[in-house]
Structure formats: structure tokens, C-alpha cells
mmCIF file of C-alpha atoms and ligand atoms in Angstrom:
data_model
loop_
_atom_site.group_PDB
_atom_site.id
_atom_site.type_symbol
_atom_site.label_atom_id
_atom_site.label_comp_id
_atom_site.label_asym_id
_atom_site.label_seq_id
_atom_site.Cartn_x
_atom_site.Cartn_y
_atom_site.Cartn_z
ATOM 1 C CA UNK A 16 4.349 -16.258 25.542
ATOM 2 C CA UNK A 17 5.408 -15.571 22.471
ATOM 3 C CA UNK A 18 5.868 -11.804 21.345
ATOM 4 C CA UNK A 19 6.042 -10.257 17.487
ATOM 5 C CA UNK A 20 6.590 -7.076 16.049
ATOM 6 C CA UNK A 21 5.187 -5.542 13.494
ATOM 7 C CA UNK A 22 6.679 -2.131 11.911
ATOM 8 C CA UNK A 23 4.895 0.387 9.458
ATOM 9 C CA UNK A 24 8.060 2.141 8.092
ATOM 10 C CA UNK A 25 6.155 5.608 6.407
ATOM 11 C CA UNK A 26 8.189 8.294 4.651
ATOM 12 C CA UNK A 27 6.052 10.767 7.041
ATOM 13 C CA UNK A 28 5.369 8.594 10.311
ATOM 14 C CA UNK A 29 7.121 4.898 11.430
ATOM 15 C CA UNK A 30 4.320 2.956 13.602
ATOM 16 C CA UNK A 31 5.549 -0.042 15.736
ATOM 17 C CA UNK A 32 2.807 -2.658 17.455
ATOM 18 C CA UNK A 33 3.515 -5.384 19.749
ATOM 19 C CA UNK A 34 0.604 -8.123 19.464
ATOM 20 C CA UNK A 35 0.950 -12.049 20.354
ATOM 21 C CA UNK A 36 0.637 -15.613 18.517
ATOM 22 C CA UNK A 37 -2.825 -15.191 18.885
ATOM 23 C CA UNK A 38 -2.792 -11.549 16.673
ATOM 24 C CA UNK A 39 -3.850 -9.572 19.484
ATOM 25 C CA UNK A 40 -2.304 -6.408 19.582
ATOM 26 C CA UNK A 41 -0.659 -5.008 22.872
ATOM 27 C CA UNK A 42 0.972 -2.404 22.182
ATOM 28 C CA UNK A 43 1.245 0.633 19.443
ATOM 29 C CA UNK A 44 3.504 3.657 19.415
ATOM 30 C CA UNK A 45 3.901 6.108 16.890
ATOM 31 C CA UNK A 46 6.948 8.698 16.377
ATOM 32 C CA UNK A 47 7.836 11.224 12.966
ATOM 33 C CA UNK A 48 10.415 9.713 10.508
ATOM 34 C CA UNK A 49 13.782 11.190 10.995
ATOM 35 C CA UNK A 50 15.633 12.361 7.607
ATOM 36 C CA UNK A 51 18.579 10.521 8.487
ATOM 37 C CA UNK A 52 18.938 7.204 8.739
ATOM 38 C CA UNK A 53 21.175 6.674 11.507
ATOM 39 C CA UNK A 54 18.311 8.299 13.563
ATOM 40 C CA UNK A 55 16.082 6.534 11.980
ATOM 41 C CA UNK A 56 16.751 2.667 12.471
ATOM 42 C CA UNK A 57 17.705 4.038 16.336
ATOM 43 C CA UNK A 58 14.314 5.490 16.677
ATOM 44 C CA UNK A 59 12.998 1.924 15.256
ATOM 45 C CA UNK A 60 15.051 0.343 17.566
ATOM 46 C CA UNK A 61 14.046 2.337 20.651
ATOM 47 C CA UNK A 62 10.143 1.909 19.602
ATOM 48 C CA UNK A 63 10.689 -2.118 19.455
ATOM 49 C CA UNK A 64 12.079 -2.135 22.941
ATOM 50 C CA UNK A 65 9.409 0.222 24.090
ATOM 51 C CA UNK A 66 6.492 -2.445 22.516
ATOM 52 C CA UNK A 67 8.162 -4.939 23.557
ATOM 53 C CA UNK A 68 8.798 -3.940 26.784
ATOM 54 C CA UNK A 69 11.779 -6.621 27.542
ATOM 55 C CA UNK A 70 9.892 -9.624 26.462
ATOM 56 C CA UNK A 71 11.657 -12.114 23.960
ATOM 57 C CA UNK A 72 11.267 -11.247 20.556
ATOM 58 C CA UNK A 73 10.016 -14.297 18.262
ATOM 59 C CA UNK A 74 9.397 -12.268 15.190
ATOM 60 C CA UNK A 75 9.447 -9.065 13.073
ATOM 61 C CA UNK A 76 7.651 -7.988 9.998
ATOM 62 C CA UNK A 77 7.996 -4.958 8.291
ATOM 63 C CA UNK A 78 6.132 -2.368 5.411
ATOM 64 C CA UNK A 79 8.155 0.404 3.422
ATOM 65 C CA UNK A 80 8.206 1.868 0.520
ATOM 66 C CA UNK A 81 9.351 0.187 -2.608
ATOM 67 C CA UNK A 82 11.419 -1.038 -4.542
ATOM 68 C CA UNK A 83 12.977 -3.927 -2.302
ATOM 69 C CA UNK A 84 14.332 -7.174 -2.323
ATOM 70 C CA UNK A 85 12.382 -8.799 0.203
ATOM 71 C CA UNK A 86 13.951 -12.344 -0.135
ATOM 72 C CA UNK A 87 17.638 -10.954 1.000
ATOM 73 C CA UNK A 88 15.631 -8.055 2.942
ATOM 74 C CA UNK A 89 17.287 -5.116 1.193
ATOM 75 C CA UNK A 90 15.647 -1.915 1.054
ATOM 76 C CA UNK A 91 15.528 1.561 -0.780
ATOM 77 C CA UNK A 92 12.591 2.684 -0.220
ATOM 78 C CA UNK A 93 11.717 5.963 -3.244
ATOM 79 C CA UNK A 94 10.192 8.597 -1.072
ATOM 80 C CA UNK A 95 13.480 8.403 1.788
ATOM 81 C CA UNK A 96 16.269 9.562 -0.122
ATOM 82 C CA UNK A 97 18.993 8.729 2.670
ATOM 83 C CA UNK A 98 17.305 5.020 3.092
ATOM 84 C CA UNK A 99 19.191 3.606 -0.127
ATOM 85 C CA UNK A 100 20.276 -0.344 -0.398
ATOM 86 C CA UNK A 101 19.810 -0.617 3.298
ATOM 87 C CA UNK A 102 20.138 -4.400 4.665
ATOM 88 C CA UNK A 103 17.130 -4.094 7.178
ATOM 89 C CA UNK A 104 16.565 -7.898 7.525
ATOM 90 C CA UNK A 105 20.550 -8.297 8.440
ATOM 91 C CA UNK A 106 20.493 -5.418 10.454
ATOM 92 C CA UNK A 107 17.225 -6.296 12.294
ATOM 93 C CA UNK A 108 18.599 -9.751 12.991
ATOM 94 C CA UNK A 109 21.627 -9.349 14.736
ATOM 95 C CA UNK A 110 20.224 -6.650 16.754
ATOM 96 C CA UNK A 111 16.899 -8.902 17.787
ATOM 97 C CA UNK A 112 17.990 -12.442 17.325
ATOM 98 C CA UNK A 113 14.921 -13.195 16.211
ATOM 99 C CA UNK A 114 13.400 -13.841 12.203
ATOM 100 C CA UNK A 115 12.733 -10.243 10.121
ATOM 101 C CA UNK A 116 10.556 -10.233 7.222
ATOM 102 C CA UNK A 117 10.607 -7.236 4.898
ATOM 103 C CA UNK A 118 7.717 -6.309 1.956
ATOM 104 C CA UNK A 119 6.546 -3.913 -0.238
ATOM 105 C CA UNK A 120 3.862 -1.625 1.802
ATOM 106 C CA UNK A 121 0.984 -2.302 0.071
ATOM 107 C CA UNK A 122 1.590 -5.901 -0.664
ATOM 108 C CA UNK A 123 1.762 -5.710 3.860
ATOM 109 C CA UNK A 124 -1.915 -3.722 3.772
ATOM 110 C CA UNK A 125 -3.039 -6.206 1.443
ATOM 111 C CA UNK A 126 -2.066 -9.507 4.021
ATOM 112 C CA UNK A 127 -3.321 -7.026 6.504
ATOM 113 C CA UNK A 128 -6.370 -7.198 4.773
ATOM 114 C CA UNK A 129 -6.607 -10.993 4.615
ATOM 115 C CA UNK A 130 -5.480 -11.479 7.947
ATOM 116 C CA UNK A 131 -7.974 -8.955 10.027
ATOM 117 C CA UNK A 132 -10.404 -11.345 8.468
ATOM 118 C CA UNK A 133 -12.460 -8.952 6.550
ATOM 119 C CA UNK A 134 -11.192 -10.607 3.002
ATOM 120 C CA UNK A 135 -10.565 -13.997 2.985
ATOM 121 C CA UNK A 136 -12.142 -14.192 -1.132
ATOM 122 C CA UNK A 137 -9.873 -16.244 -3.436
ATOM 123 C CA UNK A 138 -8.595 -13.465 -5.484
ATOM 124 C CA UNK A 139 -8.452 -10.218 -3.654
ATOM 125 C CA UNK A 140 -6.886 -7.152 -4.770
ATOM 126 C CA UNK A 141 -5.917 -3.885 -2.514
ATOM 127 C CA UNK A 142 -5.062 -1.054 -3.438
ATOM 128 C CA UNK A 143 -3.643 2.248 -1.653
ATOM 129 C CA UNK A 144 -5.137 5.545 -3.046
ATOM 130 C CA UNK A 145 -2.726 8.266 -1.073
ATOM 131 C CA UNK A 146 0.466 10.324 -2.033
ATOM 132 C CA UNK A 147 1.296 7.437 -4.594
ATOM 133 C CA UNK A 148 -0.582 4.510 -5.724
ATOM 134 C CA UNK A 149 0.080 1.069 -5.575
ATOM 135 C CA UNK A 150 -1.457 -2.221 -4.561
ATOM 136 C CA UNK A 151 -1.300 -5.914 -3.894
ATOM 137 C CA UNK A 152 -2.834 -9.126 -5.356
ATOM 138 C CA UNK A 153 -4.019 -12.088 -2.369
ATOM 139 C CA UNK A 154 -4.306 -15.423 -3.665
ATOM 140 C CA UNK A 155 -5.810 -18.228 -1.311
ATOM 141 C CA UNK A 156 -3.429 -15.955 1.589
ATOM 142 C CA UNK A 157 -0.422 -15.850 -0.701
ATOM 143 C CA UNK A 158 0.593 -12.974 -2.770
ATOM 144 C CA UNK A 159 1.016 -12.819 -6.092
ATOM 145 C CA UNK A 160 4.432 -12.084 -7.153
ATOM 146 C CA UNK A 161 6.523 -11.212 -10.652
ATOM 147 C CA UNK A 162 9.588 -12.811 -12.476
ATOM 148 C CA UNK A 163 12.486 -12.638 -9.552
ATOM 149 C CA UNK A 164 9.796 -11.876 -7.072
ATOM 150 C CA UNK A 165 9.305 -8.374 -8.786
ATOM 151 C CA UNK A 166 6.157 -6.573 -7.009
ATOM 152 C CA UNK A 167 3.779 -5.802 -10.488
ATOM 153 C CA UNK A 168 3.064 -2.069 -9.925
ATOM 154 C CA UNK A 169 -0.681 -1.495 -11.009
ATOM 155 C CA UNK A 170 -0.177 2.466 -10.345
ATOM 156 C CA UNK A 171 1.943 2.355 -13.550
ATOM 157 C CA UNK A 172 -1.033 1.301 -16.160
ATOM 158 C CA UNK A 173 -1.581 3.601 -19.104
ATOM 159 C CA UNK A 174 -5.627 4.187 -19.170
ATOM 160 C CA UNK A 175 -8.116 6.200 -21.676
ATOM 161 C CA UNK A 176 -8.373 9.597 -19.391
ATOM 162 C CA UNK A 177 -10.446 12.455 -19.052
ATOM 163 C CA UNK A 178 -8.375 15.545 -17.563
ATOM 164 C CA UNK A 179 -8.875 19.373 -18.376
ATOM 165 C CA UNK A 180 -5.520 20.401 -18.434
ATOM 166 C CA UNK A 181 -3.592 16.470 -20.182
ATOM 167 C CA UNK A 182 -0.658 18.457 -20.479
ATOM 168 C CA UNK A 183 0.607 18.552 -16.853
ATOM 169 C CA UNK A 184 -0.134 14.405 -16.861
ATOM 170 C CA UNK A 185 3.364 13.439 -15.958
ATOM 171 C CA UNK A 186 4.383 10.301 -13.359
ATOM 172 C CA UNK A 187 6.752 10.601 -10.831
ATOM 173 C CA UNK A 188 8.474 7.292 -13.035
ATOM 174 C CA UNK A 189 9.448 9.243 -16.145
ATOM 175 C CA UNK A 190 6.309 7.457 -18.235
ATOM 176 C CA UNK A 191 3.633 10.043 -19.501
ATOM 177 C CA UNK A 192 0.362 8.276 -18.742
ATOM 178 C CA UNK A 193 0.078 6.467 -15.815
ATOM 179 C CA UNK A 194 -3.232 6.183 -13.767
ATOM 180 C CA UNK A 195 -0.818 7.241 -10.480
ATOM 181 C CA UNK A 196 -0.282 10.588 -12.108
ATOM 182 C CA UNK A 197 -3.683 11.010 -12.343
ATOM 183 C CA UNK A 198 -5.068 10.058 -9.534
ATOM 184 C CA UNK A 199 -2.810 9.843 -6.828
ATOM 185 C CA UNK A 200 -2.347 12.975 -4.563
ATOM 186 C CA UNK A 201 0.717 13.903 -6.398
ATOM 187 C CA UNK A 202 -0.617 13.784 -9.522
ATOM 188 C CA UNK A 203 -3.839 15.768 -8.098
ATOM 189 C CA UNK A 204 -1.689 18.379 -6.956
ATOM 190 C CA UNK A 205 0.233 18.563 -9.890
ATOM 191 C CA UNK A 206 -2.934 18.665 -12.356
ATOM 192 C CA UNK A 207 -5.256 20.933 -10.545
ATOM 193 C CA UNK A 208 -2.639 23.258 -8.550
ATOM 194 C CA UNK A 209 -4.865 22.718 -5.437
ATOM 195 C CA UNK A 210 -5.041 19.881 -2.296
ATOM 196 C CA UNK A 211 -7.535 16.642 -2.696
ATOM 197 C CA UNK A 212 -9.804 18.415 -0.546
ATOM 198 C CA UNK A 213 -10.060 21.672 -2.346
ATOM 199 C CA UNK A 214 -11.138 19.786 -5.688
ATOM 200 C CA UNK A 215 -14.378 20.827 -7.117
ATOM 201 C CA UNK A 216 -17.178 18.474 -8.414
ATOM 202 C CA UNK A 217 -16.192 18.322 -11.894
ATOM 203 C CA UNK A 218 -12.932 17.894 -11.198
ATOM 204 C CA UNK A 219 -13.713 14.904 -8.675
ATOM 205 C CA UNK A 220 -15.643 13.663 -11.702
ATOM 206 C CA UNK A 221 -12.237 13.414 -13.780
ATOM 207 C CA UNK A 222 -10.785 11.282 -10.950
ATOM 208 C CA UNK A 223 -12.976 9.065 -10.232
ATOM 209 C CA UNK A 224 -13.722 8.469 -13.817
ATOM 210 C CA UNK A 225 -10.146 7.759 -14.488
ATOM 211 C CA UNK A 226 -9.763 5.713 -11.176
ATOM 212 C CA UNK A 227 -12.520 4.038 -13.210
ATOM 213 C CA UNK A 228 -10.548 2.882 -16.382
ATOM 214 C CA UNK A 229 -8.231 1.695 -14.099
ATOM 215 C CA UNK A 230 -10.420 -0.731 -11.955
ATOM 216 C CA UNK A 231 -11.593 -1.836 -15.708
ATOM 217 C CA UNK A 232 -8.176 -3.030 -16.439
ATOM 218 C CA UNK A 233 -7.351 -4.485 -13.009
ATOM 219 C CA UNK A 234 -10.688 -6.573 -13.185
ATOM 220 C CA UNK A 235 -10.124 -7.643 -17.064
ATOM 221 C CA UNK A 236 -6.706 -8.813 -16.079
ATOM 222 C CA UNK A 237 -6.706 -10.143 -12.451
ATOM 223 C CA UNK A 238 -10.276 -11.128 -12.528
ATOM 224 C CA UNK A 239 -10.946 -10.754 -8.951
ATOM 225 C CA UNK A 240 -13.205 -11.158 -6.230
ATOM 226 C CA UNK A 241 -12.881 -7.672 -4.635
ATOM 227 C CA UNK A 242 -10.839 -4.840 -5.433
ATOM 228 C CA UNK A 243 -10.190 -3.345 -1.555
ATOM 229 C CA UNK A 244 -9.194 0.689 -1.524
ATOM 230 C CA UNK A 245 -7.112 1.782 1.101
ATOM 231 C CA UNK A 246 -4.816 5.355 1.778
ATOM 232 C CA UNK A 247 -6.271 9.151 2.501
ATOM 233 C CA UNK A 248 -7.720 10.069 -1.299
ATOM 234 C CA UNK A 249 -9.806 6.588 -0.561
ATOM 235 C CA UNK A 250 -10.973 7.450 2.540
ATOM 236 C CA UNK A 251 -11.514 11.590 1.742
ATOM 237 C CA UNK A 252 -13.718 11.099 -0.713
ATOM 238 C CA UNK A 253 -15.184 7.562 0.136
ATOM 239 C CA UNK A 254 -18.479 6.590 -1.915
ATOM 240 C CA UNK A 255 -18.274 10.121 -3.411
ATOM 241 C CA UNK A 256 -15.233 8.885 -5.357
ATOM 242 C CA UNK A 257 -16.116 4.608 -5.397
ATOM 243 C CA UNK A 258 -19.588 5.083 -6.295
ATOM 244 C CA UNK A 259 -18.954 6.724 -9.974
ATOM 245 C CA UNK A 260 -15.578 4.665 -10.599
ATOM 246 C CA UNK A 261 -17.431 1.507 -10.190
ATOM 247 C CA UNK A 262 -19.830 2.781 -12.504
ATOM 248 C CA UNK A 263 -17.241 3.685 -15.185
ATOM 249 C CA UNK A 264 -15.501 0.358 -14.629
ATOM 250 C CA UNK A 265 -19.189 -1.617 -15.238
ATOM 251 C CA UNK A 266 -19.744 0.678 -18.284
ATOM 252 C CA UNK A 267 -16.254 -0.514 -19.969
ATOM 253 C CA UNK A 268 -15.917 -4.496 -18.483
ATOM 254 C CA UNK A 269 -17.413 -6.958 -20.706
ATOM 255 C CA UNK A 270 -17.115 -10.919 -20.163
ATOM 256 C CA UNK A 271 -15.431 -10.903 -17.228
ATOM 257 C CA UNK A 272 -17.865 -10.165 -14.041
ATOM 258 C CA UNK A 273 -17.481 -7.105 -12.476
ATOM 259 C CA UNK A 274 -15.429 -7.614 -8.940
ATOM 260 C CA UNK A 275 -17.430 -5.452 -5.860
ATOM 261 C CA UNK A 276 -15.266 -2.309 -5.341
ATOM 262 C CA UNK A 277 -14.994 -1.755 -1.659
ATOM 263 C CA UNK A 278 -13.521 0.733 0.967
ATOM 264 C CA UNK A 279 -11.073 -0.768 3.222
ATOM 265 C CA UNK A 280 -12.768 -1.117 6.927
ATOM 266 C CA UNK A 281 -9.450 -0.755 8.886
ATOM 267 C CA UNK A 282 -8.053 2.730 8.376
ATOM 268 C CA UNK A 283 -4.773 3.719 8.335
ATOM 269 C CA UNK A 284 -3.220 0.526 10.402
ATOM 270 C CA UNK A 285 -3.783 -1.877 7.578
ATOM 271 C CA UNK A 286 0.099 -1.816 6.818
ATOM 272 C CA UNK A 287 0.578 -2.309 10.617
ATOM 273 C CA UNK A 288 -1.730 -5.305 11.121
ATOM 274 C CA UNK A 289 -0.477 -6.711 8.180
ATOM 275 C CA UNK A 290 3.494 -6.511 9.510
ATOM 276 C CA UNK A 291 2.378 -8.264 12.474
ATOM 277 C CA UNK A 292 0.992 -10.654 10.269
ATOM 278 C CA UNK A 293 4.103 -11.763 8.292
ATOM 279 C CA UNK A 294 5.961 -11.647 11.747
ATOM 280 C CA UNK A 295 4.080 -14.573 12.623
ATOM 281 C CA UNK A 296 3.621 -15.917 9.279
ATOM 282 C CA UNK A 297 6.698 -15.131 7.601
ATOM 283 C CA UNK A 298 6.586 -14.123 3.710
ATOM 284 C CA UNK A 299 6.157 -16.483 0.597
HETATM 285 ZN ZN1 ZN D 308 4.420 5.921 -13.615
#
């Protein structure tokens, strides 16, 4: 029987599953990222063998951070400073023997998406709502890619806001306006001086409204199906938060039909799932 790996490579947790041809999962384990990366592709190492448990490997697949390379497999993920131009898939390779696939974490959560069954539309777009923001486009199963296989990064749109304080809108990227820095936890936190959870109603109202704006553009551009949400600040504040963004979004799309907006049904292990996936798929 043939066994695949999937890793979830986190700048705060790695998670490693063991699961078969069939996508059954066997086995999970979870550990804290090391700082250094020494101890870190050990740890990963250790976890694989403990999944595995001494079984043949027949593939890996892998999420992290961006920005990657994931034709050659080269990472550098943003939010693990010691993790920079890392060859994972050549690394993972000659350790296993076996085929590594490397992509973009939410691009992963997005195939996870498609593959746990749940959104098999023709045009479906996730996206992750947590520390950061990103998200990936599913075509038919395939994912959309960029010029040179460059991951678009919807977090980075410029939208009409509403925010009390616009002067302490700054992005982690160096731009002044993007929806991430508004929305994201860092950008919450950076706005409002407080946690997600501390946020009062009005304030709530700012994100959601800008979250809002942002599914506008997404749906005027991509035209989708569904847009899935995924990540902690999705899940927090659930309908609380989707229920007046969709509004906002209906209120500014003309022409184009409005996509459903929907909450993601499987947690935090969509990344996972979706590693095992490309394991057994490999990427396109
Ligand atoms: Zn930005």
C-alpha cells in the first residue's frame, strides 16, 4: 500500500499527516516550529518517520509561507526569518527517495478545499483571513497561476476603506493601502491597538465593510463561483463578519453575479488535507 505525506509548514506550528492513495488519513502529529532551521527540517524529518511509521514513502506535499518557487521547490518563506532560499524539494528528495511537491499555503488550503470534496464549482476562490491574508484561485482542480508561475497575491489590492484612525493603514509590503493591512490580524492590531477578539461593534463594522470592497473586486475580476474563507479572523467572527461583507460586496457589484461567500467547513487542517493532496496529485 501506498503511503503519502502531507506537511503544513506554519511559522507558529508544523503539522505532518500520513493518509493513503485512497485520501484517508492515518496519521497526524503536531509539534511548535523551531527558530532555527537546522532544528527545524530535523523535527520535519523526525515527524515523517513518526507518520509514516517505516512504511515506503510514495509521495510528499508541502504548504509554507510565501514567496517560493514551487517548480525548482525553493523556499523563503516571509514570516521565518532563518528559512531563506531553502531547497526543500532537493532536500526532501534525497532524504525520502520519493517525489516532493512544494506550494504557496493558501494556494495548498485552496486544493484542500477542492479535494475534501466540499468545492468542486468551476471557479472557486479561497481565501485565508488570519495573521496575513492571502488566497488561491481553483479552476476545473487546477490553480490559477501568474507570469513565471508567480502566485497573484489578492491581500495586496488597494480598496475604498472605512477606518477611524487611516493613518496607522500601513502593509507589512511597504504599499499604503492594502486590504491585508486592514483586515488581517496584523493590520487589526496595528489599527485598533487591541486583539481581534477585543474589537468592538463598530469597529467590526469597519472590517467587515472593508473585507467587503475587497470581495467586490475579487468577484468583478475572477468572476467566481464561491469565494471560500478560511484562517482564525474567519472563523472568530464567522457570519458576524460574512454576513455584512457580503452585503457590502452586493451593494457595490454590478453585471457580474454576485459569487455565494462561504465559511470554510474544514477548520484549521485545510492546508494539511490539501498537502496530502498534491502528494498524490503532484502540482500543475
Ligand atoms: Zn501589502
Amino acid at each position: 500500500m501506498n503511503t503519502y505525506i502531507g506537511l503544513d509548514i506554519g511559522g507558529t506550528k508544523f503539522m505532518v499527516a500520513a493518509g493513503g492513495a485512497d485520501g484517508a488519513v492515518a496519521r497526524v502529529t503536531r509539534a511548535a516550529t523551531p527558530v532555527d532551521l537546522a532544528e527545524g527540517l530535523a523535527l520535519l524529518h523526525a515527524m515523517i518517520a513518526e507518520v509514516a511509521g517505516g512504511a515506503p514513502l510514495a509521495g510528499i506535499g508541502a504548504a509554507i509561507g510565501g514567496p517560493l518557487d514551487w517548480q525548482t521547490g525553493v523556499v523563503s518563506p516571509v514570516h521565518q526569518p532563518q528559512w531563506r532560499n531553502v531547497p526543500l524539494k532537493a532536500l526532501m528528495e534525497a532524504r525520502w527517495g520519493c517525489p516532493f511537491h512544494v506550494d504557496v499555503d493558501t494556494n495548498v488550503a485552496a486544493l484542500g478545499e477542492y479535494a475534501l470534496g466540499a468545492h468542486t464549482e468551476h471557479a472557486m476562490l479561497y481565501l485565508t483571513l488570519s495573521t496575513g491574508m492571502g488566497g488561491g484561485l481553483v479552476v476545473d482542480g487546477a490553480l490559477y497561476r501568474g507570469a513565471h508561475g508567480v502566485h497573484p497575491e489578492v491581500g495586496h489590492q488597494s480598496v475604498p476603506f472605512r477606518c477611524a484612525h487611516p493613518e496607522r493603514v500601513a502593509c507589512d509590503c511597504g504599499a499604503p493601502d492594502c486590504l491585508e493591512a486592514l483586515i488581517s490580524g496584523t493590520g487589526i492590531r496595528r489599527i485598533y491597538g487591541k486583539a481581534p477578539e477585543a474589537l468592538a461593534d463598530e469597529e467590526w463594522a469597519e472590517v467587515a465593510y472593508n473585507l467587503g470592497q475587497g470581495l467586490r473586486n475579487l468577484a468583478a475580476i475572477y468572476a467566481p463561483d464561491v469565494i471560500v474563507l478560511g484562517g482564525g479572523i474567519a472563523y472568530g467572527q464567522g457570519e458576524l463578519l460574512l454576513g455584512p461583507a457580503r452585503e457590502t460586496m452586493a451593494a457595490h457589484l454590478r453585471i457580474v453575479p454576485a459569487p455565494r461567500v462561504e465559511l470554510s467547513q474544514h477548520g484549521y487542517d485545510t492546508a494539511l488535507m490539501g498537502a496530502l493532496y498534491i502528494a498524490r496529485q503532484g502540482l500543475r
